[in-house]
Short mmCIF file of C-alpha atoms in Angstrom, two decimals:
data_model
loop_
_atom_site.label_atom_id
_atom_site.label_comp_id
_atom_site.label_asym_id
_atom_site.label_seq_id
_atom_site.Cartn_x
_atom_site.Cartn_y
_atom_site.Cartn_z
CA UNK C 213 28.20 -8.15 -10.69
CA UNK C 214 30.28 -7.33 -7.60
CA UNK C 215 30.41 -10.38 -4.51
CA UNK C 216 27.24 -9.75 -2.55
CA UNK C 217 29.96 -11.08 0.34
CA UNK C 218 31.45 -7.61 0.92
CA UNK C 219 28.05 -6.25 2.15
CA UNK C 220 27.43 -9.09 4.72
CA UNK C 221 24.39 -7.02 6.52
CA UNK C 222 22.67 -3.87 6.93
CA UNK C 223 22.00 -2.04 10.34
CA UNK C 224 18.38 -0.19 10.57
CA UNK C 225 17.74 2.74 12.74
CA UNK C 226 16.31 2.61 15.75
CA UNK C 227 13.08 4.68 16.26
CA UNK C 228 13.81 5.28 19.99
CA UNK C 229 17.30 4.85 21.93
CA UNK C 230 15.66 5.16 25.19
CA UNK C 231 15.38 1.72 26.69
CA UNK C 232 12.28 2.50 28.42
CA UNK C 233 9.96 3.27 25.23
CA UNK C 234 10.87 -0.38 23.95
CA UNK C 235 8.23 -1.87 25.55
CA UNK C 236 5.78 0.77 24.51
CA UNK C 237 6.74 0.48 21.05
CA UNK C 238 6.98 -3.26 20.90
CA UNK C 239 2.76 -3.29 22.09
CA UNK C 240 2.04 -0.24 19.50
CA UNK C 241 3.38 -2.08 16.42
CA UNK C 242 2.02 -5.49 17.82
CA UNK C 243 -1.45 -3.85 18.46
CA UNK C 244 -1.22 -2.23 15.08
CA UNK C 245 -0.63 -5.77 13.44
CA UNK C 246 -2.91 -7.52 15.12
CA UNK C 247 -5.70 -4.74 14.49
CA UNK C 248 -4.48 -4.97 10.49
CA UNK C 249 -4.60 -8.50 10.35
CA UNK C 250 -8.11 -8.85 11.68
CA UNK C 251 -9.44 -5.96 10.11
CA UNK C 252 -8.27 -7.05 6.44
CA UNK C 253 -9.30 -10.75 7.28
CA UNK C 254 -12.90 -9.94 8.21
CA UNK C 255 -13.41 -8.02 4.73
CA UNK C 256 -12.07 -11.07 3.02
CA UNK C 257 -14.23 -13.11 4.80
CA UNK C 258 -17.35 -11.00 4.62
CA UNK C 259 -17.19 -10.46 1.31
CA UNK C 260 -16.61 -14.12 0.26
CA UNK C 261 -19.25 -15.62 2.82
CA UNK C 262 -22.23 -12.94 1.55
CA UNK C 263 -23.53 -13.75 -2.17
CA UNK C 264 -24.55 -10.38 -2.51
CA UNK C 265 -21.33 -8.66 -2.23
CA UNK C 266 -20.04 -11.11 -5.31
CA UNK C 267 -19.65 -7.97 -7.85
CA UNK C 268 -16.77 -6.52 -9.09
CA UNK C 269 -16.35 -3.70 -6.98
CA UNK C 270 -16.05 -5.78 -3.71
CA UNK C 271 -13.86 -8.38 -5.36
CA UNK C 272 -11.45 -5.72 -5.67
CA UNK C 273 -12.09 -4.73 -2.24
CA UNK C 274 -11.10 -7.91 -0.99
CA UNK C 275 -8.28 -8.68 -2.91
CA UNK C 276 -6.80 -5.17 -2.05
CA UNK C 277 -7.03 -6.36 1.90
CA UNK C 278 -5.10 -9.14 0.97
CA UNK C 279 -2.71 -6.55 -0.74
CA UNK C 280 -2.68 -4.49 2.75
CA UNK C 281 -1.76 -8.05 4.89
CA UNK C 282 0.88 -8.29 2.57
CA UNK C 283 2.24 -4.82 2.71
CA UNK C 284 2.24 -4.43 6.49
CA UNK C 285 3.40 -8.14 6.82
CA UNK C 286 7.04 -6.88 4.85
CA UNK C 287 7.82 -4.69 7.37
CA UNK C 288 5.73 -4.82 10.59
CA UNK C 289 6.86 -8.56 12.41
CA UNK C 290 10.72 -7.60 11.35
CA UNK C 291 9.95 -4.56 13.36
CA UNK C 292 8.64 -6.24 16.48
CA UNK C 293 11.34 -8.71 16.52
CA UNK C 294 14.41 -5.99 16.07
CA UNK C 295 12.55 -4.19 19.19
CA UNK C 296 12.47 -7.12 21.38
CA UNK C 297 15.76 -8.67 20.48
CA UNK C 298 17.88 -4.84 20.25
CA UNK C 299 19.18 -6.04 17.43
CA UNK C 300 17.67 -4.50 14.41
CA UNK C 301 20.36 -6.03 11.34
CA UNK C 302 19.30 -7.81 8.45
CA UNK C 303 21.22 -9.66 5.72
CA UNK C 304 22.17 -9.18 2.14
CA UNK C 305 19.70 -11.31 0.74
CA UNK C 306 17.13 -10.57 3.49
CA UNK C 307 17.11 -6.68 2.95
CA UNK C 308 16.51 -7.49 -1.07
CA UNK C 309 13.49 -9.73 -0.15
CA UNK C 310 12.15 -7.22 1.76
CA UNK C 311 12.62 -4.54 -0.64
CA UNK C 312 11.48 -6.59 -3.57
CA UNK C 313 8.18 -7.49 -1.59
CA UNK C 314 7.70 -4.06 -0.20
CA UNK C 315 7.59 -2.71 -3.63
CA UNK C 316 5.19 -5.39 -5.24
CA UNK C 317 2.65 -4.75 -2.50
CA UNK C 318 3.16 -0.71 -2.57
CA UNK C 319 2.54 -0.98 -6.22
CA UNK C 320 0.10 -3.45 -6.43
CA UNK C 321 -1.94 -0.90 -3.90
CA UNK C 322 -1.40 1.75 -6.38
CA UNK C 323 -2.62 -0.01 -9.26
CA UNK C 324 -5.89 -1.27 -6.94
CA UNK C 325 -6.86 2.11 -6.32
CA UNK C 326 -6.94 3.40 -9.86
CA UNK C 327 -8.88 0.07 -10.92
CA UNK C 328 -11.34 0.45 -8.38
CA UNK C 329 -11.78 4.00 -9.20
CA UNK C 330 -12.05 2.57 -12.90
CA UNK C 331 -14.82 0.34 -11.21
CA UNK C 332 -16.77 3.53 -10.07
CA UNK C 333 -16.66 5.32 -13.29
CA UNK C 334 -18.23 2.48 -15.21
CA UNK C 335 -20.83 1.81 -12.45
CA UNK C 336 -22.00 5.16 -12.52
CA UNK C 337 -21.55 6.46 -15.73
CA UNK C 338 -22.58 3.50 -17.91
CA UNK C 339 -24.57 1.58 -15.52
CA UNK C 340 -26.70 -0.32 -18.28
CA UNK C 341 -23.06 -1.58 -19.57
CA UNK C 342 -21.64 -2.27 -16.13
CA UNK C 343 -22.06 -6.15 -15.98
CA UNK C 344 -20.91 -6.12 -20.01
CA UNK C 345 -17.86 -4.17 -19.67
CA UNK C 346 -16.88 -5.19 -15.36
CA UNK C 347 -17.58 -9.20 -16.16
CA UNK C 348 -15.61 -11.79 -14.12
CA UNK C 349 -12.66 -12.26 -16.88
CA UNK C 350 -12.24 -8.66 -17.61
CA UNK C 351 -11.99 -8.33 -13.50
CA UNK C 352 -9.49 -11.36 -13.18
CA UNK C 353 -7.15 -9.57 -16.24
CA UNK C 354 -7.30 -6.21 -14.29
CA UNK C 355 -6.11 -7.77 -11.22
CA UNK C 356 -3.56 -9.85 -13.42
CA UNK C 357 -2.26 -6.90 -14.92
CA UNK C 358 -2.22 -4.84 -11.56
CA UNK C 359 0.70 -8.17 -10.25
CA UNK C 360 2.35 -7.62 -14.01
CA UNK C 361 2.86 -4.17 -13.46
CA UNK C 362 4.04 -4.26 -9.83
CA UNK C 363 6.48 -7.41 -10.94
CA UNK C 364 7.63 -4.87 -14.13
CA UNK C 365 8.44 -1.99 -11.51
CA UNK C 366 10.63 -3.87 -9.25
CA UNK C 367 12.53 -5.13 -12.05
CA UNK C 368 13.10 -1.51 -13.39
CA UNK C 369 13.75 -0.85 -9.94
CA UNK C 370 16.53 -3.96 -9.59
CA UNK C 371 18.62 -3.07 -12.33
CA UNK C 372 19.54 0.23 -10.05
CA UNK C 373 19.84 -1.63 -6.83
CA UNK C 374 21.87 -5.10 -7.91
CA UNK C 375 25.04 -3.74 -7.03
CA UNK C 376 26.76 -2.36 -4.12
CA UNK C 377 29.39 0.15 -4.36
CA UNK C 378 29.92 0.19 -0.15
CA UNK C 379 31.97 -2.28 0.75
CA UNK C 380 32.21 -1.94 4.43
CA UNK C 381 31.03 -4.44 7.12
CA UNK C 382 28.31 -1.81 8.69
CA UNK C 383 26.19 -0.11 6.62
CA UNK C 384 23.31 1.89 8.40
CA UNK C 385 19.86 2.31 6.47
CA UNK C 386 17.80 5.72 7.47
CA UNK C 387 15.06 3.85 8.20
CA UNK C 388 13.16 1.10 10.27
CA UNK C 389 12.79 -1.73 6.69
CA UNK C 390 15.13 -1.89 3.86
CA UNK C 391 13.32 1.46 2.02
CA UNK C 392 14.07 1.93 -2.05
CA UNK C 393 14.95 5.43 -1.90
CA UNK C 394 17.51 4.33 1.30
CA UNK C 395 19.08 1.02 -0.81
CA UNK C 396 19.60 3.40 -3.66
CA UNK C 397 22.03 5.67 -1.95
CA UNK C 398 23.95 2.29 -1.73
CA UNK C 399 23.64 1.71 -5.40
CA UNK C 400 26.76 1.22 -8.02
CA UNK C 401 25.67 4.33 -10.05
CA UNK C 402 25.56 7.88 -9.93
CA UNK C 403 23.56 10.18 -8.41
CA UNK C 404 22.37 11.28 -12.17
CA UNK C 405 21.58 7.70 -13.31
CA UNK C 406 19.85 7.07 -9.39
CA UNK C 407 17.26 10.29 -10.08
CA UNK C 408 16.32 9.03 -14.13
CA UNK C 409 15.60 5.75 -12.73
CA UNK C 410 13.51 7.10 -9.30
CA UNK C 411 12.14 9.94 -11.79
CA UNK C 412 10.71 7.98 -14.77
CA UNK C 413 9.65 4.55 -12.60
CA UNK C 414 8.01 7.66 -10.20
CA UNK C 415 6.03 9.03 -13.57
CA UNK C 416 5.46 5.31 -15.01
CA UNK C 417 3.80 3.87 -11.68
CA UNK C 418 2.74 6.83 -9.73
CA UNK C 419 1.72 9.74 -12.11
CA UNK C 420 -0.59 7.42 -14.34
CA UNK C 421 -2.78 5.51 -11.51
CA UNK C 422 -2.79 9.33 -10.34
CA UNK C 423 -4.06 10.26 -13.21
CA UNK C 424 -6.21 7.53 -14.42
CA UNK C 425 -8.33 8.19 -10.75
CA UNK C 426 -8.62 11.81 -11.37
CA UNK C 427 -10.33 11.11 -14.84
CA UNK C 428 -12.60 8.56 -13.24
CA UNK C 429 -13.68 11.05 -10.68
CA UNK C 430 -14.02 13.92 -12.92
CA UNK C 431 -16.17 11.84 -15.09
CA UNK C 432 -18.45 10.81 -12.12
CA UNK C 433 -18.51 14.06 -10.95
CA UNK C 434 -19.59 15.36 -13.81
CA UNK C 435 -22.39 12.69 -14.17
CA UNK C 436 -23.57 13.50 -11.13
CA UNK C 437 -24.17 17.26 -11.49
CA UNK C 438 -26.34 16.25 -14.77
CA UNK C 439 -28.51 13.68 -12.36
CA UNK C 440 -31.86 15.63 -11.24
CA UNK C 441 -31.81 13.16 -8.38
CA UNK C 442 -30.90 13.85 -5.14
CA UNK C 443 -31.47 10.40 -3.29
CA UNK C 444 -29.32 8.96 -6.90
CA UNK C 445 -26.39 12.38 -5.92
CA UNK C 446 -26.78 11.22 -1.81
CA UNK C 447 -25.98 7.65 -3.15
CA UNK C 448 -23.32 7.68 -5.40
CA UNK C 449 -21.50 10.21 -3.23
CA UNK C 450 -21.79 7.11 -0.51
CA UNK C 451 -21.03 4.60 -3.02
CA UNK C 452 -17.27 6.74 -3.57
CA UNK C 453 -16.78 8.43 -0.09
CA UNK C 454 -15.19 4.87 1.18
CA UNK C 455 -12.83 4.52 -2.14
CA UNK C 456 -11.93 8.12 -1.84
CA UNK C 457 -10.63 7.96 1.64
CA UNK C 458 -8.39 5.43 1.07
CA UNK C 459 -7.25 7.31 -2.12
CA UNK C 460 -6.37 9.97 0.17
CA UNK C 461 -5.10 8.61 3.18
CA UNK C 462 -2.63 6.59 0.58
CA UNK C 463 -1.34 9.42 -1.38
CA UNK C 464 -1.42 11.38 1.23
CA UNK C 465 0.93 9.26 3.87
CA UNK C 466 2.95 8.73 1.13
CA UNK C 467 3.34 12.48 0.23
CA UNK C 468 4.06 12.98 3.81
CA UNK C 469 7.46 10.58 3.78
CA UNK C 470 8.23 12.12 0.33
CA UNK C 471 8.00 15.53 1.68
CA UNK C 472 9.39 14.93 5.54
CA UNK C 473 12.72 12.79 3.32
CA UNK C 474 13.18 16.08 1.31
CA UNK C 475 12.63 19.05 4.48
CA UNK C 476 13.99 17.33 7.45
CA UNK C 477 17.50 15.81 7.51
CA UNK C 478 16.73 13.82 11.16
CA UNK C 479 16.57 9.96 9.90
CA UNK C 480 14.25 9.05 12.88
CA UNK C 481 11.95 11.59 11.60
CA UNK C 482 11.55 9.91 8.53
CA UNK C 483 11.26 6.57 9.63
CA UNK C 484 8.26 8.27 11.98
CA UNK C 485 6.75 9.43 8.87
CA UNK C 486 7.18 6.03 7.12
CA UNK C 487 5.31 4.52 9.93
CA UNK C 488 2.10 6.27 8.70
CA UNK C 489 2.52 5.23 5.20
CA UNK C 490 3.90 1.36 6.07
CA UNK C 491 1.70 0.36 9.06
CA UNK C 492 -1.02 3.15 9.94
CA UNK C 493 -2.82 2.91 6.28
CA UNK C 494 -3.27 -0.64 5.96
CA UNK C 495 -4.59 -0.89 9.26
CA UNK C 496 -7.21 1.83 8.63
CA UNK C 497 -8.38 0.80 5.24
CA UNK C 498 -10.60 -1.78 6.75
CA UNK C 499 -12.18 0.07 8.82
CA UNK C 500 -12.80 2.81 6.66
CA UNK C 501 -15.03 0.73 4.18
CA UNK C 502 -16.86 -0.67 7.00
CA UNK C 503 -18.16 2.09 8.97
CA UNK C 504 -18.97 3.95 5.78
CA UNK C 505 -20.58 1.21 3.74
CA UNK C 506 -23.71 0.05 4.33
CA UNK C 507 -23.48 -3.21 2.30
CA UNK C 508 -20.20 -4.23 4.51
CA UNK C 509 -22.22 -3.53 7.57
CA UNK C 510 -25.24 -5.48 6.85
CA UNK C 511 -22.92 -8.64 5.99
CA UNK C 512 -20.95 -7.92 8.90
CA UNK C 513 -24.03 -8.21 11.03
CA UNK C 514 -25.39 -11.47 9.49
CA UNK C 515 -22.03 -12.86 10.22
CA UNK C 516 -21.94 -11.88 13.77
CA UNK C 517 -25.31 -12.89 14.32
CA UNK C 518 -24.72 -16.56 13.49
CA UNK C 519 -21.19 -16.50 14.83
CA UNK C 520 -23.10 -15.78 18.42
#
Protein backbone atom coordinates (compact mmCIF):
# COMPACT_ATOMS: atom_id res chain seq x y z
CA UNK A 1 0.00 0.00 0.00
CA UNK A 2 1.21 3.39 -1.28
CA UNK A 3 1.95 6.42 1.74
CA UNK A 4 -1.49 7.88 2.35
CA UNK A 5 1.08 11.14 2.86
CA UNK A 6 1.19 11.98 -0.87
CA UNK A 7 -2.61 12.68 -0.91
CA UNK A 8 -2.57 15.10 2.13
CA UNK A 9 -6.36 16.43 1.33
CA UNK A 10 -9.09 16.61 -1.02
CA UNK A 11 -10.82 19.89 -2.29
CA UNK A 12 -14.85 19.58 -2.79
CA UNK A 13 -16.77 21.66 -5.18
CA UNK A 14 -18.47 24.41 -4.38
CA UNK A 15 -22.25 24.45 -5.20
CA UNK A 16 -22.31 28.24 -5.77
CA UNK A 17 -19.19 30.70 -6.42
CA UNK A 18 -21.28 33.66 -5.96
CA UNK A 19 -20.57 35.07 -2.53
CA UNK A 20 -23.96 36.31 -2.10
CA UNK A 21 -25.93 32.81 -2.24
CA UNK A 22 -23.65 31.63 0.79
CA UNK A 23 -25.81 32.79 3.18
CA UNK A 24 -28.85 31.41 1.47
CA UNK A 25 -27.37 28.15 1.20
CA UNK A 26 -25.84 27.99 4.62
CA UNK A 27 -29.91 28.51 6.15
CA UNK A 28 -31.26 25.88 3.37
CA UNK A 29 -28.95 23.03 4.44
CA UNK A 30 -29.24 24.16 8.19
CA UNK A 31 -33.12 24.27 7.87
CA UNK A 32 -32.98 20.98 6.05
CA UNK A 33 -30.99 19.41 9.06
CA UNK A 34 -32.74 20.70 11.59
CA UNK A 35 -36.19 19.68 9.89
CA UNK A 36 -34.42 15.91 9.43
CA UNK A 37 -33.29 15.71 12.78
CA UNK A 38 -36.61 16.48 14.38
CA UNK A 39 -38.63 14.76 12.01
CA UNK A 40 -36.65 11.30 12.41
CA UNK A 41 -36.45 11.93 16.28
CA UNK A 42 -40.20 12.30 16.80
CA UNK A 43 -40.85 8.81 14.95
CA UNK A 44 -38.31 7.29 17.25
CA UNK A 45 -39.86 8.69 20.01
CA UNK A 46 -43.46 8.05 19.07
CA UNK A 47 -43.03 4.81 18.30
CA UNK A 48 -41.09 3.83 21.47
CA UNK A 49 -43.38 5.93 23.93
CA UNK A 50 -46.89 4.25 22.34
CA UNK A 51 -47.29 0.36 23.30
CA UNK A 52 -49.35 -0.09 20.47
CA UNK A 53 -46.99 0.70 17.78
CA UNK A 54 -44.52 -2.18 19.44
CA UNK A 55 -44.88 -4.58 16.21
CA UNK A 56 -42.53 -5.35 13.79
CA UNK A 57 -43.41 -3.17 11.14
CA UNK A 58 -42.88 0.09 13.19
CA UNK A 59 -39.72 -1.23 14.79
CA UNK A 60 -38.35 -1.14 11.45
CA UNK A 61 -39.77 2.16 10.97
CA UNK A 62 -37.93 3.51 13.69
CA UNK A 63 -34.78 2.05 13.34
CA UNK A 64 -34.74 3.16 9.60
CA UNK A 65 -35.09 7.02 11.05
CA UNK A 66 -32.22 6.37 12.95
CA UNK A 67 -30.64 5.08 9.60
CA UNK A 68 -31.82 8.55 7.88
CA UNK A 69 -30.04 10.77 11.04
CA UNK A 70 -27.19 8.88 10.23
CA UNK A 71 -27.13 9.27 6.51
CA UNK A 72 -27.80 13.00 6.39
CA UNK A 73 -25.49 13.47 9.50
CA UNK A 74 -22.28 12.10 6.97
CA UNK A 75 -22.66 14.74 4.81
CA UNK A 76 -25.01 17.59 5.84
CA UNK A 77 -22.92 19.52 9.08
CA UNK A 78 -19.53 19.08 6.81
CA UNK A 79 -21.57 20.98 4.35
CA UNK A 80 -22.65 23.84 6.56
CA UNK A 81 -19.30 24.27 7.97
CA UNK A 82 -17.31 24.33 4.36
CA UNK A 83 -20.10 27.15 3.49
CA UNK A 84 -19.49 29.26 6.41
CA UNK A 85 -15.77 28.86 6.70
CA UNK A 86 -15.09 29.01 2.37
CA UNK A 87 -13.07 26.42 2.87
CA UNK A 88 -14.57 23.21 1.75
CA UNK A 89 -11.11 20.58 2.08
CA UNK A 90 -11.08 17.53 3.92
CA UNK A 91 -8.28 15.11 4.83
CA UNK A 92 -7.05 11.73 3.83
CA UNK A 93 -8.41 9.94 6.58
CA UNK A 94 -11.44 12.27 6.93
CA UNK A 95 -12.73 11.78 3.24
CA UNK A 96 -12.44 7.71 3.95
CA UNK A 97 -14.60 8.13 7.14
CA UNK A 98 -16.98 9.83 5.36
CA UNK A 99 -17.12 7.56 2.53
CA UNK A 100 -17.07 4.47 4.65
CA UNK A 101 -20.09 5.91 6.74
CA UNK A 102 -21.92 7.25 3.77
CA UNK A 103 -22.00 3.86 2.32
CA UNK A 104 -23.08 1.87 5.54
CA UNK A 105 -26.04 4.19 5.98
CA UNK A 106 -26.96 4.24 2.01
CA UNK A 107 -26.92 0.54 2.24
CA UNK A 108 -28.30 -0.07 5.37
CA UNK A 109 -31.43 2.14 3.82
CA UNK A 110 -31.49 -0.20 1.00
CA UNK A 111 -31.61 -3.25 2.87
CA UNK A 112 -34.55 -1.48 5.32
CA UNK A 113 -36.69 -0.97 2.51
CA UNK A 114 -36.71 -4.48 1.10
CA UNK A 115 -37.22 -5.86 4.81
CA UNK A 116 -39.99 -3.72 5.45
CA UNK A 117 -41.51 -4.56 2.21
CA UNK A 118 -40.75 -8.27 3.41
CA UNK A 119 -42.79 -7.06 6.55
CA UNK A 120 -45.85 -6.20 4.29
CA UNK A 121 -45.92 -9.34 2.37
CA UNK A 122 -46.13 -11.51 5.45
CA UNK A 123 -48.69 -9.20 7.12
CA UNK A 124 -50.92 -9.41 4.38
CA UNK A 125 -50.50 -12.49 2.80
CA UNK A 126 -50.13 -14.84 5.79
CA UNK A 127 -51.65 -12.81 8.41
CA UNK A 128 -52.59 -15.89 10.74
CA UNK A 129 -48.59 -16.62 10.60
CA UNK A 130 -47.52 -13.01 11.00
CA UNK A 131 -46.60 -12.96 14.79
CA UNK A 132 -44.97 -16.77 14.11
CA UNK A 133 -42.86 -15.94 11.28
CA UNK A 134 -42.21 -11.54 12.17
CA UNK A 135 -41.36 -12.49 16.12
CA UNK A 136 -38.93 -10.20 18.02
CA UNK A 137 -35.64 -12.48 17.29
CA UNK A 138 -36.39 -13.09 13.71
CA UNK A 139 -36.85 -8.99 13.59
CA UNK A 140 -33.53 -8.32 15.61
CA UNK A 141 -31.54 -10.96 12.94
CA UNK A 142 -33.11 -9.02 9.96
CA UNK A 143 -31.90 -5.82 11.22
CA UNK A 144 -28.51 -7.63 12.17
CA UNK A 145 -28.11 -8.87 8.87
CA UNK A 146 -29.25 -5.52 7.13
CA UNK A 147 -25.58 -3.81 9.35
CA UNK A 148 -23.71 -7.27 8.03
CA UNK A 149 -24.50 -6.60 4.66
CA UNK A 150 -23.89 -2.83 4.57
CA UNK A 151 -20.38 -3.60 6.63
CA UNK A 152 -19.74 -6.53 3.66
CA UNK A 153 -20.35 -3.79 0.85
CA UNK A 154 -17.99 -1.24 2.02
CA UNK A 155 -15.40 -3.73 2.38
CA UNK A 156 -15.92 -4.92 -1.30
CA UNK A 157 -16.04 -1.41 -1.92
CA UNK A 158 -12.43 -0.66 0.08
CA UNK A 159 -10.41 -3.04 -1.63
CA UNK A 160 -11.02 -0.60 -4.90
CA UNK A 161 -10.55 2.60 -3.05
CA UNK A 162 -7.32 1.81 -0.54
CA UNK A 163 -4.97 3.18 -2.84
CA UNK A 164 -4.26 6.34 -4.52
CA UNK A 165 -2.65 6.54 -7.80
CA UNK A 166 -2.76 10.78 -7.73
CA UNK A 167 -0.14 11.95 -6.05
CA UNK A 168 -0.55 15.63 -6.22
CA UNK A 169 -1.16 18.07 -3.30
CA UNK A 170 -4.81 19.24 -4.75
CA UNK A 171 -7.07 16.89 -5.76
CA UNK A 172 -10.68 18.22 -6.55
CA UNK A 173 -13.77 15.79 -5.90
CA UNK A 174 -16.99 16.50 -8.33
CA UNK A 175 -18.99 16.77 -5.61
CA UNK A 176 -20.10 18.49 -2.25
CA UNK A 177 -18.97 14.87 0.30
CA UNK A 178 -16.35 12.43 -0.52
CA UNK A 179 -18.91 10.37 -3.17
CA UNK A 180 -17.80 6.47 -4.13
CA UNK A 181 -18.22 6.80 -7.70
CA UNK A 182 -15.92 10.34 -7.33
CA UNK A 183 -13.01 8.46 -4.89
CA UNK A 184 -12.95 5.75 -7.48
CA UNK A 185 -11.72 7.85 -10.33
CA UNK A 186 -8.80 8.32 -7.79
CA UNK A 187 -8.38 4.64 -7.38
CA UNK A 188 -4.94 2.53 -8.14
CA UNK A 189 -6.74 0.39 -10.82
CA UNK A 190 -8.08 0.53 -14.10
CA UNK A 191 -10.94 1.75 -15.49
CA UNK A 192 -11.89 -2.13 -16.36
CA UNK A 193 -11.23 -3.42 -12.81
CA UNK A 194 -13.17 0.18 -11.38
CA UNK A 195 -16.59 -0.87 -13.57
CA UNK A 196 -16.46 -5.03 -12.34
CA UNK A 197 -16.19 -3.79 -8.92
CA UNK A 198 -19.08 -0.72 -9.26
CA UNK A 199 -20.98 -3.35 -11.63
CA UNK A 200 -21.22 -6.54 -9.48
CA UNK A 201 -21.32 -4.60 -5.77
CA UNK A 202 -24.25 -2.45 -7.98
CA UNK A 203 -26.08 -6.07 -8.81
CA UNK A 204 -25.13 -7.62 -5.22
CA UNK A 205 -26.65 -4.61 -3.09
CA UNK A 206 -28.93 -2.81 -5.38
CA UNK A 207 -30.54 -5.28 -7.93
CA UNK A 208 -31.57 -7.87 -5.11
CA UNK A 209 -33.34 -5.43 -2.40
CA UNK A 210 -34.84 -4.23 -5.90
CA UNK A 211 -35.93 -7.25 -6.53
CA UNK A 212 -36.82 -8.81 -3.32
CA UNK A 213 -39.53 -5.51 -2.99
CA UNK A 214 -40.95 -6.12 -6.32
CA UNK A 215 -41.82 -9.82 -5.31
CA UNK A 216 -43.26 -8.63 -2.04
CA UNK A 217 -45.49 -6.23 -3.85
CA UNK A 218 -46.48 -8.46 -6.57
CA UNK A 219 -47.45 -10.96 -4.03
CA UNK A 220 -49.63 -8.40 -2.11
CA UNK A 221 -50.97 -7.21 -5.06
CA UNK A 222 -52.02 -10.19 -6.10
CA UNK A 223 -53.64 -11.01 -2.67
CA UNK A 224 -55.44 -8.18 -2.84
CA UNK A 225 -57.25 -8.58 -6.18
CA UNK A 226 -58.45 -12.17 -4.71
CA UNK A 227 -59.92 -10.15 -1.41
CA UNK A 228 -63.86 -9.54 -2.04
CA UNK A 229 -63.37 -6.73 0.45
CA UNK A 230 -63.21 -3.38 -0.30
CA UNK A 231 -62.82 -1.69 3.26
CA UNK A 232 -59.82 -4.94 3.64
CA UNK A 233 -58.41 -3.48 -0.50
CA UNK A 234 -58.96 0.51 0.99
CA UNK A 235 -56.79 -0.73 3.98
CA UNK A 236 -54.02 -2.54 2.91
CA UNK A 237 -53.51 -0.09 0.06
CA UNK A 238 -53.09 2.52 3.24
CA UNK A 239 -51.17 0.12 5.18
CA UNK A 240 -48.34 0.19 1.86
CA UNK A 241 -48.95 3.72 0.34
CA UNK A 242 -46.44 5.18 3.22
CA UNK A 243 -43.65 2.26 2.54
CA UNK A 244 -44.10 2.74 -1.13
CA UNK A 245 -43.33 6.38 -1.19
CA UNK A 246 -40.30 6.13 0.39
CA UNK A 247 -39.44 3.18 -1.97
CA UNK A 248 -39.86 5.61 -4.61
CA UNK A 249 -38.64 8.76 -3.58
CA UNK A 250 -35.29 6.55 -2.68
CA UNK A 251 -34.79 4.84 -5.90
CA UNK A 252 -35.90 7.43 -7.55
CA UNK A 253 -33.36 10.38 -6.19
CA UNK A 254 -30.92 7.97 -6.55
CA UNK A 255 -31.72 7.19 -10.25
CA UNK A 256 -31.73 10.85 -10.74
CA UNK A 257 -27.74 11.32 -9.64
CA UNK A 258 -27.07 8.05 -11.57
CA UNK A 259 -28.65 9.38 -14.60
CA UNK A 260 -27.69 13.41 -14.26
CA UNK A 261 -23.56 11.70 -13.52
CA UNK A 262 -23.98 9.83 -16.90
CA UNK A 263 -25.95 12.90 -19.29
CA UNK A 264 -24.52 16.03 -17.94
CA UNK A 265 -20.75 16.62 -17.71
CA UNK A 266 -21.30 20.08 -15.34
CA UNK A 267 -19.94 18.76 -11.75
CA UNK A 268 -22.19 21.34 -9.91
CA UNK A 269 -25.02 19.75 -11.60
CA UNK A 270 -24.39 16.63 -10.08
CA UNK A 271 -23.66 17.64 -6.78
CA UNK A 272 -27.36 19.51 -7.21
CA UNK A 273 -28.72 16.22 -7.99
CA UNK A 274 -26.90 14.51 -5.06
CA UNK A 275 -28.52 16.99 -2.83
CA UNK A 276 -31.92 15.29 -3.46
CA UNK A 277 -30.68 11.89 -2.86
CA UNK A 278 -28.20 12.91 0.37
CA UNK A 279 -30.31 15.52 2.24
CA UNK A 280 -33.93 16.00 0.60
CA UNK A 281 -35.00 12.11 1.21
CA UNK A 282 -34.14 11.68 4.67
CA UNK A 283 -35.75 14.73 5.56
CA UNK A 284 -39.03 13.74 3.85
CA UNK A 285 -39.29 10.19 5.00
CA UNK A 286 -40.67 11.31 8.27
CA UNK A 287 -43.06 13.13 7.20
CA UNK A 288 -44.28 10.93 4.70
CA UNK A 289 -45.28 8.11 7.25
CA UNK A 290 -46.90 10.60 9.37
CA UNK A 291 -49.33 12.39 7.34
CA UNK A 292 -50.28 9.13 5.66
CA UNK A 293 -50.54 6.83 8.65
CA UNK A 294 -53.13 6.92 10.83
CA UNK A 295 -51.51 4.91 13.68
CA UNK A 296 -48.43 7.59 13.67
CA UNK A 297 -50.97 10.30 13.90
CA UNK A 298 -53.00 9.10 16.71
CA UNK A 299 -49.63 8.57 18.83
CA UNK A 300 -48.46 11.76 17.68
CA UNK A 301 -51.53 13.39 19.13
CA UNK A 302 -51.45 11.62 22.55
CA UNK A 303 -47.96 12.84 22.76
CA UNK A 304 -48.71 16.38 22.04
CA UNK A 305 -51.56 16.39 24.16
CA UNK A 306 -49.64 15.61 27.36
CA UNK A 307 -46.58 17.48 26.19
CA UNK A 308 -49.10 20.74 26.40
Amino acid sequence: MRNTTSVPEFHFIQLSEDPDLQPVLFGLFLSMYILALLGNLLIILTVSSDSHLHTPMYFFLSNLSMVDIGFISTTVPRVIVDIQTHCPVISYVGCLTQMSLFIIFACMDDMLLSVMAYDRFVAICHPLYYQVIMNPSRCGVLLIGCFLLSLLELLLHYVAVIKFSNCKDYIEISNFFCDLSEVLKLADFDTFTQNIVRYCVGALFGLLPISGIIFSYYKIVFSIMRSSSSSGKQKTFSTCGSHLSIVCLFYGTGLGVYFSSSLSHSPRSNAVASVMYTVVTPMLNPFIYSLRNKDIKTALRKILSRAF
